[in-house]
């Protein structure tokens, strides 16, 4: 069965520090991969997506993610976080065989230390 | 462009009452998804439609839940009768089949007393 694992439930980093959020997936083929961000009281906003091609993907708000097939990973990175980046981050996998159904990870809550 | 629009934003009602949540898709999108988010279970897919046809409703918890797409741009999620354990934030999302990703509405926070 397809699955998405975000091993870190909560991460705290200092403002200006670099960030890496981990995501591992289980799927038999190359999936569609996504990162979404959710601020309190808001819906999910797409940060970036990977469908094919270059394995380093640039997104909005200065985020990037790298698809590593050998590790079944799609980690999200940002070189310098801002206080406004505090939110919940979700990794998701899209399944070729199910039209546009996607499976979400359990999320990582990011806190920013002043 | 307008995004996915959900109404109401907040709903508080007593158990046993019928609840109807509404969603307007982004113009041109042809897939519609209903999710439920709780602290305990995270984000769960309840049902999704492609071109107004329900494709997978395996996430619908019970027969008390039903969803419809009366036209290509609008959907409802109905709970009848409602129970306190249905309290959650309900999101809808839309996309264009073959050109993911999904775009989410701001959700409906439902509280059943």
XYZ file of C-alpha atoms in Angstrom:
227
model
C 0.000 0.000 0.000
C 1.126 3.524 -0.730
C 2.154 5.616 2.245
C 3.868 8.830 3.233
C 5.968 9.226 6.374
C 6.959 12.483 7.978
C 9.100 11.344 10.907
C 9.277 14.694 12.692
C 6.079 15.759 14.432
C 7.426 19.097 15.650
C 10.581 21.027 14.801
C 11.838 24.302 16.265
C 14.491 26.350 14.501
C 15.884 29.810 15.073
C 14.952 32.613 12.748
C 17.582 32.861 10.028
C 18.672 29.248 10.424
C 18.382 26.650 7.700
C 15.550 24.140 7.622
C 15.074 20.619 6.360
C 11.813 18.719 6.757
C 11.895 15.025 5.997
C 9.477 13.027 3.889
C 9.657 9.384 2.812
C 7.157 7.611 0.634
C 6.304 4.071 -0.273
C 5.094 3.509 -3.825
C 5.899 1.080 -6.608
C 6.514 3.648 -9.312
C 7.642 7.234 -9.595
C 4.897 9.228 -7.935
C 3.770 12.792 -8.088
C 5.164 14.496 -4.978
C 3.960 17.630 -3.210
C 4.624 19.835 -0.247
C 1.779 21.868 1.228
C 1.788 24.400 4.064
C -1.094 25.135 6.416
C -1.241 28.224 8.595
C -3.627 28.241 11.572
C -7.250 28.564 10.489
C -6.330 28.274 6.824
C -6.522 25.662 4.118
C -3.514 23.987 2.602
C -1.388 25.963 0.187
C 0.851 24.286 -2.371
C 4.554 25.064 -1.892
C 5.958 22.958 -4.708
C 5.439 19.808 -6.740
C 7.515 17.195 -8.541
C 6.168 15.344 -11.557
C 9.303 14.466 -13.555
C 12.547 15.943 -14.814
C 14.939 17.878 -12.626
C 14.944 16.301 -9.190
C 15.566 19.630 -7.438
C 12.332 21.574 -7.419
C 11.924 25.233 -6.559
C 8.766 26.456 -4.904
C 7.204 29.552 -3.473
C 8.431 31.455 -0.424
C 12.048 30.386 -1.002
C 11.454 26.666 -0.451
C 12.982 23.855 -2.461
C 12.769 20.072 -2.353
C 14.871 17.282 -3.757
C 13.516 13.976 -5.036
C 15.875 11.090 -4.292
C 14.597 7.899 -5.860
C 17.202 5.683 -4.163
C 16.066 6.886 -0.755
C 12.360 7.261 -1.571
C 12.590 10.730 -0.126
C 11.390 14.206 -0.956
C 12.819 16.492 1.722
C 11.870 20.149 1.933
C 14.557 22.762 2.530
C 14.907 26.466 3.073
C 18.277 28.191 3.584
C 17.027 30.839 6.012
C 13.667 30.687 7.780
C 11.516 33.662 8.691
C 9.102 33.940 11.612
C 6.240 33.838 9.095
C 7.253 30.295 8.110
C 5.822 28.936 11.360
C 3.053 26.572 10.216
C 2.206 22.922 9.604
C 3.864 21.297 6.604
C 2.450 18.306 4.760
C 4.164 16.058 2.275
C 1.863 14.249 -0.175
C 2.066 11.559 -2.841
C -0.096 11.424 -5.961
C -0.986 8.050 -7.419
C -0.930 7.470 -11.167
C -3.482 4.719 -10.853
C -6.107 6.723 -9.051
C -6.617 9.775 -11.216
C -5.678 12.696 -9.025
C -6.112 11.133 -5.593
C -3.217 11.984 -3.278
C -2.143 10.688 0.111
C -0.967 13.082 2.799
C 1.615 12.547 5.492
C 0.767 13.315 9.099
C 2.443 16.718 8.984
C 5.356 18.472 10.689
C 4.692 21.484 12.833
C 7.374 24.137 12.479
C 8.017 26.664 15.239
C 10.420 29.569 14.852
C 12.578 30.702 17.761
C 13.147 34.496 17.743
C -9.039 34.243 -9.936
C -11.288 33.069 -7.145
C -10.065 30.020 -5.282
C -12.098 27.181 -3.849
C -14.923 28.677 -1.801
C -16.397 26.878 1.174
C -19.389 27.804 3.278
C -20.079 28.205 6.060
C -16.678 28.886 7.658
C -17.994 27.864 11.051
C -20.959 25.731 12.042
C -22.120 24.923 15.540
C -25.155 22.723 15.956
C -26.663 20.157 18.267
C -26.304 16.450 17.757
C -29.032 14.907 15.669
C -29.326 17.917 13.393
C -28.634 17.800 9.677
C -25.501 19.614 8.562
C -24.766 20.694 4.996
C -21.347 21.915 3.932
C -20.905 23.609 0.588
C -18.047 23.944 -1.854
C -17.565 25.851 -5.097
C -14.778 24.573 -7.337
C -12.267 26.703 -9.165
C -13.576 27.442 -12.642
C -12.343 24.832 -15.139
C -11.455 22.221 -12.539
C -13.110 18.835 -12.904
C -12.029 16.954 -9.777
C -13.462 17.601 -6.341
C -12.219 16.216 -3.027
C -13.678 16.301 0.471
C -11.296 15.911 3.429
C -11.735 15.869 7.176
C -9.002 17.057 9.521
C -8.782 16.234 13.217
C -5.965 16.222 15.736
C -6.258 12.486 16.243
C -6.534 11.309 12.644
C -4.921 14.095 10.659
C -6.115 14.792 7.127
C -8.427 12.083 5.774
C -9.852 11.862 2.282
C -13.579 11.223 2.509
C -14.625 11.101 -1.137
C -13.615 12.452 -4.517
C -15.310 13.075 -7.831
C -14.044 13.300 -11.386
C -16.343 15.033 -13.873
C -19.211 14.955 -11.355
C -18.928 11.177 -10.865
C -17.952 9.777 -7.447
C -14.754 7.768 -7.926
C -13.816 6.680 -4.430
C -16.012 7.035 -1.360
C -14.163 4.512 0.780
C -13.240 7.236 3.237
C -16.819 8.173 4.044
C -17.148 7.060 7.649
C -20.787 6.009 7.737
C -24.059 6.136 5.885
C -24.804 9.312 7.789
C -22.391 11.043 5.407
C -23.317 11.767 1.802
C -21.805 13.961 -0.896
C -23.158 15.191 -4.190
C -22.134 17.240 -7.179
C -25.360 18.639 -8.627
C -23.313 20.449 -11.280
C -19.737 20.789 -12.441
C -18.887 23.681 -10.169
C -20.590 22.896 -6.877
C -20.647 20.175 -4.251
C -22.302 19.482 -0.913
C -21.328 17.237 1.967
C -24.219 16.309 4.201
C -24.236 14.701 7.636
C -27.565 13.408 8.893
C -27.916 12.890 11.782
C -24.829 14.619 13.140
C -22.905 13.335 16.169
C -20.300 14.986 18.436
C -17.535 12.786 16.944
C -18.162 14.456 13.593
C -16.642 17.648 14.978
C -13.676 18.513 12.765
C -12.493 20.877 10.068
C -13.818 19.841 6.671
C -11.914 20.897 3.571
C -12.770 20.648 -0.047
C -10.200 20.852 -2.806
C -10.388 20.933 -6.562
C -8.007 20.140 -9.384
C -7.882 19.405 -13.071
C -7.512 15.710 -13.811
C -4.108 15.033 -15.341
C -2.729 18.315 -14.079
C -2.475 18.067 -10.339
C -2.132 19.626 -7.752
C -5.193 20.183 -5.654
C -6.219 23.629 -4.499
C -7.842 23.829 -1.089
C -10.569 25.970 0.371
C -10.224 27.552 3.814
C -12.359 24.855 5.418
C -15.489 24.635 7.532
C -14.952 24.233 11.263
C -17.808 22.043 12.454
C -18.730 21.640 16.103
C -21.471 19.224 17.108
C -22.644 19.735 20.683
